[in-house]
Amino acid sequence: MFSIIQAAGWPIWPLLLASVIALALIVERFVSLKRSKILPPKLYEEALSAAQQRKATPEVVNNLEKNSPLGRVLAAGLRHVVLQPQTSRDAAKDVVEEAGRVVAHDLERYLNALGTIASVAPLMGLLGTVIGMIEIFGNQGGTGANPEQLAHGISVALYNTAFGLIVAIPALIFWRYFRRLVDDYVAELEFRATAFLDAILPQRRA
């Protein structure tokens, strides 16, 4: 493998760096986007119980906010309702939606970088191949080229294109997977936030 990398020349080194970065981003997103971290089980029920039993002290709300992305969304609505008991549902919904936008942005962290690698890696590989081909034909003397040497040089130059595709294909697959996962999380966060407001606002107005 190392001999192939050496033979492919300097254009393959940016691709190696891109592959390391892509792998690090994929591992980080797998860890950060675990369902138990985004939507902890029983958190919704605990927040709803605290709101309905009037136990939503500032400490409880702050702990809820630090718990998870779901906690941040619920805490935003709960804090607004606690501070403004006579608030309307629309006003509370605006506060929750603003918190949801911030959470959605955080969930999408590093996905643009992963998508960029998926898009650029094939082009980087193609560039390496073109540079290799230029060097091959530029080094041929006026007496003509040895077909065997020429074929070997072209095969070496194509290593860059192949490696670019090897990097791009998994990056693209995981980018699409994480995008769909984030969209699913955001939809569920919106659903739970709406249900939470429907449950606590009548209680507060009673």
Coordinates of N, CA and C in Angstrom, one line a residue:
M1 N 0.8 -1.2 0.0 CA 0.0 0.0 0.0 C 0.9 1.3 0.0
F2 N 1.9 1.2 0.8 CA 2.8 2.4 0.9 C 3.5 2.6 -0.4
S3 N 3.9 1.5 -1.1 CA 4.5 1.7 -2.4 C 3.6 2.3 -3.4
I4 N 2.3 1.9 -3.3 CA 1.3 2.5 -4.3 C 1.2 4.0 -4.0
I5 N 1.1 4.4 -2.7 CA 1.0 5.8 -2.4 C 2.2 6.6 -2.9
Q6 N 3.4 6.0 -2.7 CA 4.6 6.6 -3.2 C 4.6 6.8 -4.7
A7 N 4.1 5.7 -5.4 CA 4.1 5.7 -6.9 C 3.1 6.7 -7.4
A8 N 2.0 6.9 -6.7 CA 0.9 7.8 -7.1 C 1.4 9.3 -7.1
G9 N 2.4 9.6 -6.3 CA 2.9 11.0 -6.2 C 2.2 11.8 -5.2
W10 N 2.6 13.1 -5.2 CA 2.1 14.0 -4.2 C 0.6 14.3 -4.2
P11 N -0.1 14.2 -5.4 CA -1.5 14.5 -5.4 C -2.3 13.6 -4.5
I12 N -1.8 12.4 -4.1 CA -2.6 11.5 -3.3 C -2.6 11.9 -1.9
W13 N -1.6 12.7 -1.5 CA -1.5 13.1 0.0 C -2.7 13.9 0.4
P14 N -3.2 14.9 -0.3 CA -4.4 15.6 0.1 C -5.6 14.6 0.2
L15 N -5.6 13.6 -0.7 CA -6.7 12.6 -0.6 C -6.6 11.8 0.7
L16 N -5.4 11.5 1.1 CA -5.2 10.7 2.4 C -5.7 11.6 3.5
L17 N -5.3 12.9 3.5 CA -5.8 13.8 4.6 C -7.3 13.9 4.6
A18 N -7.9 14.0 3.4 CA -9.4 14.0 3.3 C -10.0 12.8 3.9
S19 N -9.4 11.6 3.6 CA -9.9 10.3 4.1 C -9.9 10.3 5.6
V20 N -8.8 10.8 6.2 CA -8.7 10.8 7.7 C -9.7 11.7 8.3
I21 N -9.9 12.9 7.7 CA -10.9 13.8 8.2 C -12.3 13.2 8.1
A22 N -12.6 12.6 6.9 CA -13.9 12.0 6.7 C -14.2 10.9 7.7
L23 N -13.2 10.1 8.0 CA -13.4 9.0 9.0 C -13.6 9.6 10.4
A24 N -12.9 10.6 10.7 CA -13.0 11.3 12.0 C -14.4 11.9 12.2
L25 N -14.9 12.5 11.1 CA -16.2 13.1 11.2 C -17.3 12.1 11.3
I26 N -17.2 11.0 10.5 CA -18.2 9.9 10.6 C -18.3 9.3 12.0
V27 N -17.1 9.1 12.6 CA -17.1 8.5 14.0 C -17.7 9.5 14.9
E28 N -17.3 10.8 14.8 CA -17.9 11.8 15.7 C -19.4 11.9 15.6
R29 N -19.9 11.9 14.4 CA -21.3 12.0 14.2 C -22.1 10.8 14.7
F30 N -21.5 9.6 14.5 CA -22.1 8.4 15.1 C -22.3 8.5 16.6
V31 N -21.3 9.0 17.2 CA -21.3 9.1 18.7 C -22.3 10.2 19.1
S32 N -22.2 11.4 18.5 CA -23.0 12.6 18.9 C -24.5 12.4 18.5
L33 N -24.8 11.7 17.5 CA -26.2 11.5 17.1 C -26.9 10.3 17.5
K34 N -26.4 9.7 18.6 CA -27.1 8.6 19.2 C -28.4 9.0 19.7
R35 N -29.4 8.2 19.5 CA -30.8 8.6 19.9 C -30.9 8.8 21.4
S36 N -30.1 8.1 22.2 CA -30.2 8.3 23.7 C -29.6 9.6 24.1
K37 N -28.8 10.2 23.2 CA -28.3 11.6 23.6 C -29.2 12.7 23.1
I38 N -29.9 12.4 22.0 CA -30.7 13.5 21.4 C -32.1 13.5 22.1
L39 N -32.7 12.3 22.2 CA -34.0 12.1 22.8 C -34.0 11.1 23.9
P40 N -33.4 11.5 25.1 CA -33.3 10.6 26.2 C -34.7 10.0 26.6
P41 N -34.7 8.7 26.9 CA -36.0 8.1 27.3 C -36.5 8.7 28.6
K42 N -37.7 8.9 28.8 CA -38.4 9.4 30.0 C -38.2 10.9 30.3
L43 N -37.3 11.6 29.5 CA -37.1 13.0 29.7 C -38.3 13.8 29.5
Y44 N -39.1 13.5 28.5 CA -40.3 14.2 28.2 C -41.3 14.1 29.3
E45 N -41.5 12.9 29.8 CA -42.4 12.6 30.9 C -42.0 13.4 32.2
E46 N -40.6 13.4 32.5 CA -40.1 14.1 33.6 C -40.4 15.6 33.5
A47 N -40.1 16.1 32.4 CA -40.3 17.6 32.2 C -41.8 17.9 32.3
L48 N -42.7 17.1 31.7 CA -44.1 17.3 31.8 C -44.6 17.2 33.2
S49 N -44.1 16.2 34.0 CA -44.5 16.1 35.4 C -44.1 17.3 36.2
A50 N -42.8 17.8 35.9 CA -42.4 19.0 36.7 C -43.2 20.2 36.4
A51 N -43.6 20.3 35.1 CA -44.4 21.5 34.8 C -45.8 21.4 35.4
Q52 N -46.4 20.2 35.3 CA -47.8 20.1 35.8 C -47.9 20.1 37.3
Q53 N -46.9 19.7 38.0 CA -46.8 19.7 39.5 C -46.2 21.0 40.0
R54 N -46.0 22.0 39.1 CA -45.4 23.3 39.5 C -44.1 23.2 40.2
K55 N -43.3 22.3 39.7 CA -41.9 22.1 40.3 C -40.8 22.6 39.4
A56 N -41.2 23.4 38.4 CA -40.3 23.9 37.4 C -39.5 25.1 38.0
T57 N -38.6 24.8 39.0 CA -37.8 25.8 39.5 C -36.7 26.2 38.5
P58 N -36.0 27.4 38.7 CA -34.9 27.7 37.8 C -33.9 26.7 37.7
E59 N -33.6 26.0 38.8 CA -32.6 24.9 38.8 C -33.0 23.7 37.9
V60 N -34.3 23.4 38.1 CA -34.8 22.3 37.3 C -34.8 22.6 35.8
V61 N -35.2 23.8 35.5 CA -35.2 24.2 34.1 C -33.8 24.2 33.5
N62 N -32.8 24.8 34.3 CA -31.4 24.8 33.8 C -30.8 23.4 33.6
N63 N -31.2 22.5 34.5 CA -30.7 21.1 34.4 C -31.3 20.5 33.2
L64 N -32.6 20.8 32.9 CA -33.3 20.2 31.7 C -32.6 20.7 30.5
E65 N -32.3 22.0 30.5 CA -31.6 22.6 29.3 C -30.3 22.0 29.0
K66 N -29.5 21.6 30.0 CA -28.2 21.0 29.8 C -28.3 19.5 29.5
N67 N -29.4 18.9 29.6 CA -29.5 17.5 29.5 C -29.3 17.0 28.1
S68 N -29.9 17.6 27.1 CA -29.9 17.1 25.7 C -30.6 18.1 24.8
P69 N -30.5 17.8 23.5 CA -31.2 18.7 22.6 C -32.7 18.8 22.9
L70 N -33.3 17.6 23.2 CA -34.7 17.7 23.5 C -34.9 18.5 24.8
G71 N -34.0 18.4 25.7 CA -34.1 19.2 27.0 C -34.0 20.6 26.7
R72 N -33.2 21.0 25.7 CA -33.1 22.5 25.4 C -34.3 23.0 24.9
V73 N -35.0 22.3 24.0 CA -36.3 22.7 23.4 C -37.4 22.8 24.5
L74 N -37.5 21.8 25.3 CA -38.5 21.8 26.3 C -38.2 22.9 27.3
A75 N -37.0 23.0 27.7 CA -36.6 24.1 28.7 C -37.0 25.5 28.2
A76 N -36.8 25.7 26.9 CA -37.1 27.0 26.4 C -38.6 27.3 26.5
G77 N -39.4 26.4 26.2 CA -40.9 26.6 26.4 C -41.3 26.6 27.8
L78 N -40.7 25.8 28.6 CA -41.0 25.8 30.1 C -40.6 27.1 30.7
R79 N -39.4 27.6 30.4 CA -39.0 28.8 31.0 C -39.9 30.0 30.6
H80 N -40.3 30.0 29.4 CA -41.2 31.1 28.9 C -42.5 31.0 29.6
V81 N -43.1 29.9 29.8 CA -44.4 29.7 30.4 C -44.3 30.1 31.9
V82 N -43.2 29.7 32.6 CA -43.0 30.0 34.0 C -42.9 31.5 34.2
L83 N -42.1 32.1 33.4 CA -41.9 33.6 33.5 C -43.1 34.4 33.1
Q84 N -43.9 33.9 32.1 CA -45.0 34.6 31.6 C -46.2 33.7 31.7
P85 N -46.8 33.5 32.8 CA -48.0 32.5 33.0 C -49.1 32.8 32.1
Q86 N -49.3 34.1 31.7 CA -50.5 34.4 30.8 C -50.1 34.5 29.4
T87 N -49.0 33.9 29.0 CA -48.6 33.9 27.6 C -49.5 33.2 26.7
S88 N -49.5 33.5 25.4 CA -50.4 32.8 24.5 C -49.6 31.6 23.9
R89 N -50.3 30.7 23.3 CA -49.7 29.6 22.7 C -48.8 29.9 21.6
D90 N -49.2 30.9 20.8 CA -48.4 31.4 19.7 C -47.0 32.0 20.1
A91 N -47.1 32.7 21.2 CA -45.8 33.3 21.7 C -44.9 32.2 22.3
A92 N -45.5 31.3 23.0 CA -44.7 30.1 23.5 C -44.1 29.3 22.3
K93 N -44.9 29.1 21.3 CA -44.5 28.4 20.1 C -43.3 29.0 19.4
D94 N -43.3 30.4 19.3 CA -42.2 31.1 18.7 C -40.9 30.9 19.5
V95 N -41.0 30.9 20.8 CA -39.8 30.7 21.6 C -39.3 29.3 21.4
V96 N -40.2 28.3 21.4 CA -39.7 26.9 21.2 C -39.1 26.7 19.8
E97 N -39.8 27.3 18.8 CA -39.2 27.2 17.4 C -37.8 27.8 17.3
E98 N -37.6 29.0 18.0 CA -36.3 29.6 17.9 C -35.3 28.6 18.6
A99 N -35.6 28.0 19.7 CA -34.7 27.1 20.3 C -34.5 25.9 19.4
G100 N -35.5 25.5 18.7 CA -35.4 24.3 17.8 C -34.5 24.6 16.7
R101 N -34.5 25.8 16.2 CA -33.6 26.2 15.1 C -32.2 26.1 15.5
V102 N -31.9 26.5 16.7 CA -30.5 26.5 17.3 C -30.1 25.0 17.4
V103 N -31.0 24.2 17.9 CA -30.7 22.8 18.1 C -30.5 22.1 16.8
A104 N -31.3 22.4 15.8 CA -31.2 21.8 14.5 C -29.8 22.1 13.9
H105 N -29.4 23.4 14.1 CA -28.1 23.8 13.5 C -27.0 23.0 14.2
D106 N -27.1 22.8 15.5 CA -26.1 22.0 16.2 C -26.0 20.6 15.7
L107 N -27.2 20.0 15.5 CA -27.3 18.6 15.0 C -26.6 18.5 13.6
E108 N -26.6 19.5 12.8 CA -26.0 19.5 11.5 C -24.5 19.8 11.5
R109 N -24.0 19.9 12.7 CA -22.5 20.3 12.7 C -21.7 19.2 12.0
Y110 N -20.7 19.7 11.2 CA -19.7 18.9 10.5 C -20.3 18.2 9.3
L111 N -21.6 18.3 9.1 CA -22.2 17.6 7.9 C -21.8 18.3 6.6
N112 N -21.7 19.6 6.6 CA -21.3 20.3 5.4 C -19.8 19.9 5.1
A113 N -19.0 19.7 6.1 CA -17.6 19.3 5.8 C -17.6 17.9 5.2
L114 N -18.4 17.0 5.7 CA -18.4 15.7 5.2 C -19.0 15.7 3.8
G115 N -20.0 16.5 3.5 CA -20.5 16.6 2.1 C -19.5 17.2 1.2
T116 N -18.7 18.1 1.6 CA -17.7 18.8 0.8 C -16.7 17.7 0.4
I117 N -16.2 16.9 1.4 CA -15.3 15.9 1.1 C -15.8 14.9 0.0
A118 N -17.1 14.5 0.2 CA -17.7 13.6 -0.7 C -17.8 14.2 -2.2
S119 N -17.9 15.5 -2.3 CA -18.0 16.1 -3.6 C -16.6 16.4 -4.2
V120 N -15.7 16.7 -3.4 CA -14.4 17.2 -3.9 C -13.4 16.0 -4.1
A121 N -13.5 14.9 -3.3 CA -12.6 13.8 -3.4 C -12.4 13.3 -4.8
P122 N -13.5 13.0 -5.6 CA -13.3 12.5 -7.0 C -12.6 13.5 -7.8
L123 N -12.8 14.8 -7.6 CA -12.2 15.9 -8.4 C -10.7 15.9 -8.1
M124 N -10.4 15.7 -6.8 CA -9.0 15.7 -6.4 C -8.3 14.5 -7.0
G125 N -9.0 13.3 -7.0 CA -8.4 12.2 -7.6 C -8.2 12.4 -9.1
L126 N -9.1 13.0 -9.8 CA -9.0 13.2 -11.2 C -7.9 14.2 -11.5
L127 N -7.7 15.2 -10.7 CA -6.6 16.1 -10.8 C -5.3 15.4 -10.7
G128 N -5.2 14.5 -9.7 CA -3.9 13.8 -9.5 C -3.6 12.9 -10.8
T129 N -4.7 12.3 -11.4 CA -4.5 11.5 -12.6 C -4.0 12.4 -13.7
V130 N -4.6 13.5 -13.9 CA -4.2 14.4 -15.0 C -2.8 14.9 -14.8
I131 N -2.4 15.3 -13.6 CA -1.0 15.7 -13.3 C -0.1 14.5 -13.7
G132 N -0.5 13.3 -13.2 CA 0.4 12.1 -13.5 C 0.5 11.9 -15.0
M133 N -0.6 12.0 -15.8 CA -0.5 11.8 -17.2 C 0.4 12.9 -17.9
I134 N 0.3 14.1 -17.4 CA 1.1 15.2 -18.0 C 2.6 14.9 -17.7
E135 N 2.9 14.4 -16.5 CA 4.3 14.1 -16.2 C 4.8 12.9 -17.1
I136 N 3.9 11.9 -17.3 CA 4.3 10.7 -18.1 C 4.6 11.1 -19.5
F137 N 3.7 11.9 -20.1 CA 3.9 12.2 -21.5 C 5.0 13.3 -21.7
G138 N 5.2 14.1 -20.6 CA 6.2 15.1 -20.7 C 7.6 14.5 -20.6
N139 N 7.7 13.4 -19.9 CA 9.0 12.7 -19.8 C 9.4 11.8 -20.9
Q140 N 8.5 11.6 -21.9 CA 8.8 10.8 -23.0 C 9.8 11.5 -24.0
G141 N 10.8 10.8 -24.4 CA 11.7 11.4 -25.4 C 11.1 11.5 -26.8
G142 N 11.9 12.2 -27.6 CA 11.4 12.3 -29.0 C 11.5 11.0 -29.8
T143 N 12.2 10.0 -29.3 CA 12.3 8.8 -30.0 C 11.1 7.9 -29.8
G144 N 10.1 8.3 -29.0 CA 8.9 7.5 -28.8 C 8.9 6.8 -27.5
A145 N 7.8 6.3 -27.1 CA 7.6 5.8 -25.7 C 7.6 4.2 -25.8
N146 N 8.1 3.7 -24.7 CA 8.0 2.2 -24.5 C 6.6 1.9 -24.1
P147 N 5.9 1.1 -24.8 CA 4.5 0.8 -24.5 C 4.3 0.2 -23.1
E148 N 5.2 -0.6 -22.7 CA 5.1 -1.2 -21.3 C 5.2 -0.1 -20.2
Q149 N 6.2 0.7 -20.4 CA 6.4 1.8 -19.4 C 5.3 2.8 -19.4
L150 N 4.8 3.1 -20.6 CA 3.6 4.0 -20.7 C 2.4 3.4 -20.1
A151 N 2.1 2.1 -20.3 CA 1.0 1.5 -19.7 C 1.1 1.5 -18.1
H152 N 2.3 1.2 -17.7 CA 2.6 1.2 -16.2 C 2.4 2.6 -15.6
G153 N 2.9 3.6 -16.3 CA 2.7 5.0 -15.8 C 1.3 5.4 -15.8
I154 N 0.5 5.0 -16.8 CA -0.9 5.4 -16.8 C -1.7 4.7 -15.7
S155 N -1.3 3.4 -15.4 CA -2.0 2.7 -14.3 C -1.7 3.3 -13.0
V156 N -0.4 3.8 -12.8 CA -0.1 4.4 -11.6 C -0.8 5.7 -11.4
A157 N -0.9 6.5 -12.5 CA -1.7 7.8 -12.5 C -3.1 7.6 -12.1
L158 N -3.7 6.5 -12.5 CA -5.1 6.2 -12.2 C -5.4 5.8 -10.8
Y159 N -4.3 5.6 -10.0 CA -4.5 5.3 -8.6 C -5.2 6.5 -7.9
N160 N -4.8 7.7 -8.4 CA -5.4 8.9 -7.7 C -6.9 8.9 -7.9
T161 N -7.4 8.6 -9.1 CA -8.8 8.6 -9.4 C -9.5 7.5 -8.6
A162 N -8.9 6.3 -8.5 CA -9.5 5.2 -7.8 C -9.6 5.6 -6.3
F163 N -8.5 6.2 -5.8 CA -8.5 6.5 -4.3 C -9.5 7.6 -4.0
G164 N -9.7 8.5 -5.0 CA -10.6 9.6 -4.8 C -12.1 9.0 -4.7
L165 N -12.4 8.0 -5.5 CA -13.7 7.4 -5.4 C -13.9 6.6 -4.2
I166 N -12.8 5.9 -3.7 CA -12.8 5.2 -2.5 C -13.1 6.1 -1.3
V167 N -12.6 7.3 -1.3 CA -12.9 8.2 -0.3 C -14.3 8.8 -0.4
A168 N -14.7 9.1 -1.6 CA -16.0 9.9 -1.9 C -17.2 9.0 -1.6
I169 N -17.2 7.8 -2.0 CA -18.4 7.0 -2.0 C -18.9 6.7 -0.5
P170 N -18.0 6.3 0.4 CA -18.5 6.2 1.8 C -18.9 7.5 2.4
A171 N -18.1 8.6 2.1 CA -18.4 9.9 2.6 C -19.8 10.3 2.2
L172 N -20.1 10.1 0.9 CA -21.5 10.4 0.4 C -22.6 9.6 1.1
I173 N -22.3 8.3 1.2 CA -23.3 7.4 1.9 C -23.6 7.9 3.3
F174 N -22.6 8.1 4.1 CA -22.8 8.6 5.5 C -23.3 10.0 5.6
W175 N -23.0 10.8 4.6 CA -23.5 12.2 4.6 C -25.0 12.1 4.4
R176 N -25.5 11.3 3.5 CA -26.9 11.2 3.3 C -27.6 10.5 4.5
Y177 N -27.0 9.6 5.1 CA -27.5 8.9 6.2 C -27.7 9.9 7.4
F178 N -26.7 10.6 7.7 CA -26.7 11.6 8.8 C -27.7 12.7 8.5
R179 N -27.8 13.1 7.3 CA -28.8 14.1 6.9 C -30.2 13.6 7.2
R180 N -30.5 12.4 6.8 CA -31.8 11.8 7.1 C -32.1 11.7 8.6
L181 N -31.0 11.3 9.3 CA -31.2 11.1 10.7 C -31.5 12.4 11.4
V182 N -30.8 13.4 11.0 CA -31.0 14.8 11.6 C -32.4 15.2 11.3
D183 N -32.9 15.0 10.1 CA -34.2 15.4 9.7 C -35.3 14.7 10.5
D184 N -35.1 13.4 10.8 CA -36.0 12.6 11.6 C -36.0 13.1 13.1
Y185 N -34.8 13.5 13.6 CA -34.7 14.0 14.9 C -35.5 15.3 15.0
V186 N -35.2 16.2 14.1 CA -35.9 17.5 14.1 C -37.4 17.4 14.0
A187 N -37.9 16.5 13.2 CA -39.3 16.3 13.1 C -39.9 15.8 14.5
E188 N -39.2 14.9 15.1 CA -39.6 14.4 16.4 C -39.5 15.4 17.5
L189 N -38.5 16.2 17.5 CA -38.4 17.3 18.4 C -39.6 18.3 18.3
E190 N -39.9 18.6 17.0 CA -41.1 19.5 16.8 C -42.4 18.9 17.3
F191 N -42.5 17.6 17.1 CA -43.8 16.9 17.6 C -43.8 17.0 19.1
R192 N -42.7 16.6 19.7 CA -42.8 16.6 21.2 C -42.9 18.0 21.8
A193 N -42.3 19.0 21.2 CA -42.4 20.4 21.7 C -43.9 20.8 21.6
T194 N -44.5 20.5 20.5 CA -45.9 20.9 20.3 C -46.8 20.2 21.3
A195 N -46.6 18.9 21.5 CA -47.4 18.2 22.5 C -47.1 18.7 23.9
F196 N -45.9 19.1 24.2 CA -45.5 19.7 25.5 C -46.3 21.0 25.8
L197 N -46.3 21.9 24.8 CA -47.0 23.1 24.9 C -48.5 22.9 25.1
D198 N -49.1 22.0 24.4 CA -50.5 21.7 24.5 C -50.8 21.2 25.9
A199 N -49.9 20.5 26.5 CA -50.1 19.9 27.8 C -49.9 20.9 29.0
I200 N -49.0 21.8 28.8 CA -48.7 22.7 30.0 C -49.4 24.0 30.0
L201 N -49.8 24.5 28.8 CA -50.4 25.8 28.8 C -51.8 25.8 29.4
P202 N -52.7 24.8 29.1 CA -54.0 24.8 29.9 C -53.8 24.7 31.4
Q203 N -52.8 24.0 31.8 CA -52.5 23.8 33.2 C -52.1 25.1 33.8
R204 N -51.3 25.9 33.1 CA -50.9 27.2 33.6 C -52.0 28.3 33.6
R205 N -53.0 28.1 32.7 CA -54.1 29.1 32.7 C -55.2 28.8 33.7
A206 N -55.2 27.6 34.2 CA -56.2 27.2 35.1 C -56.2 28.0 36.4

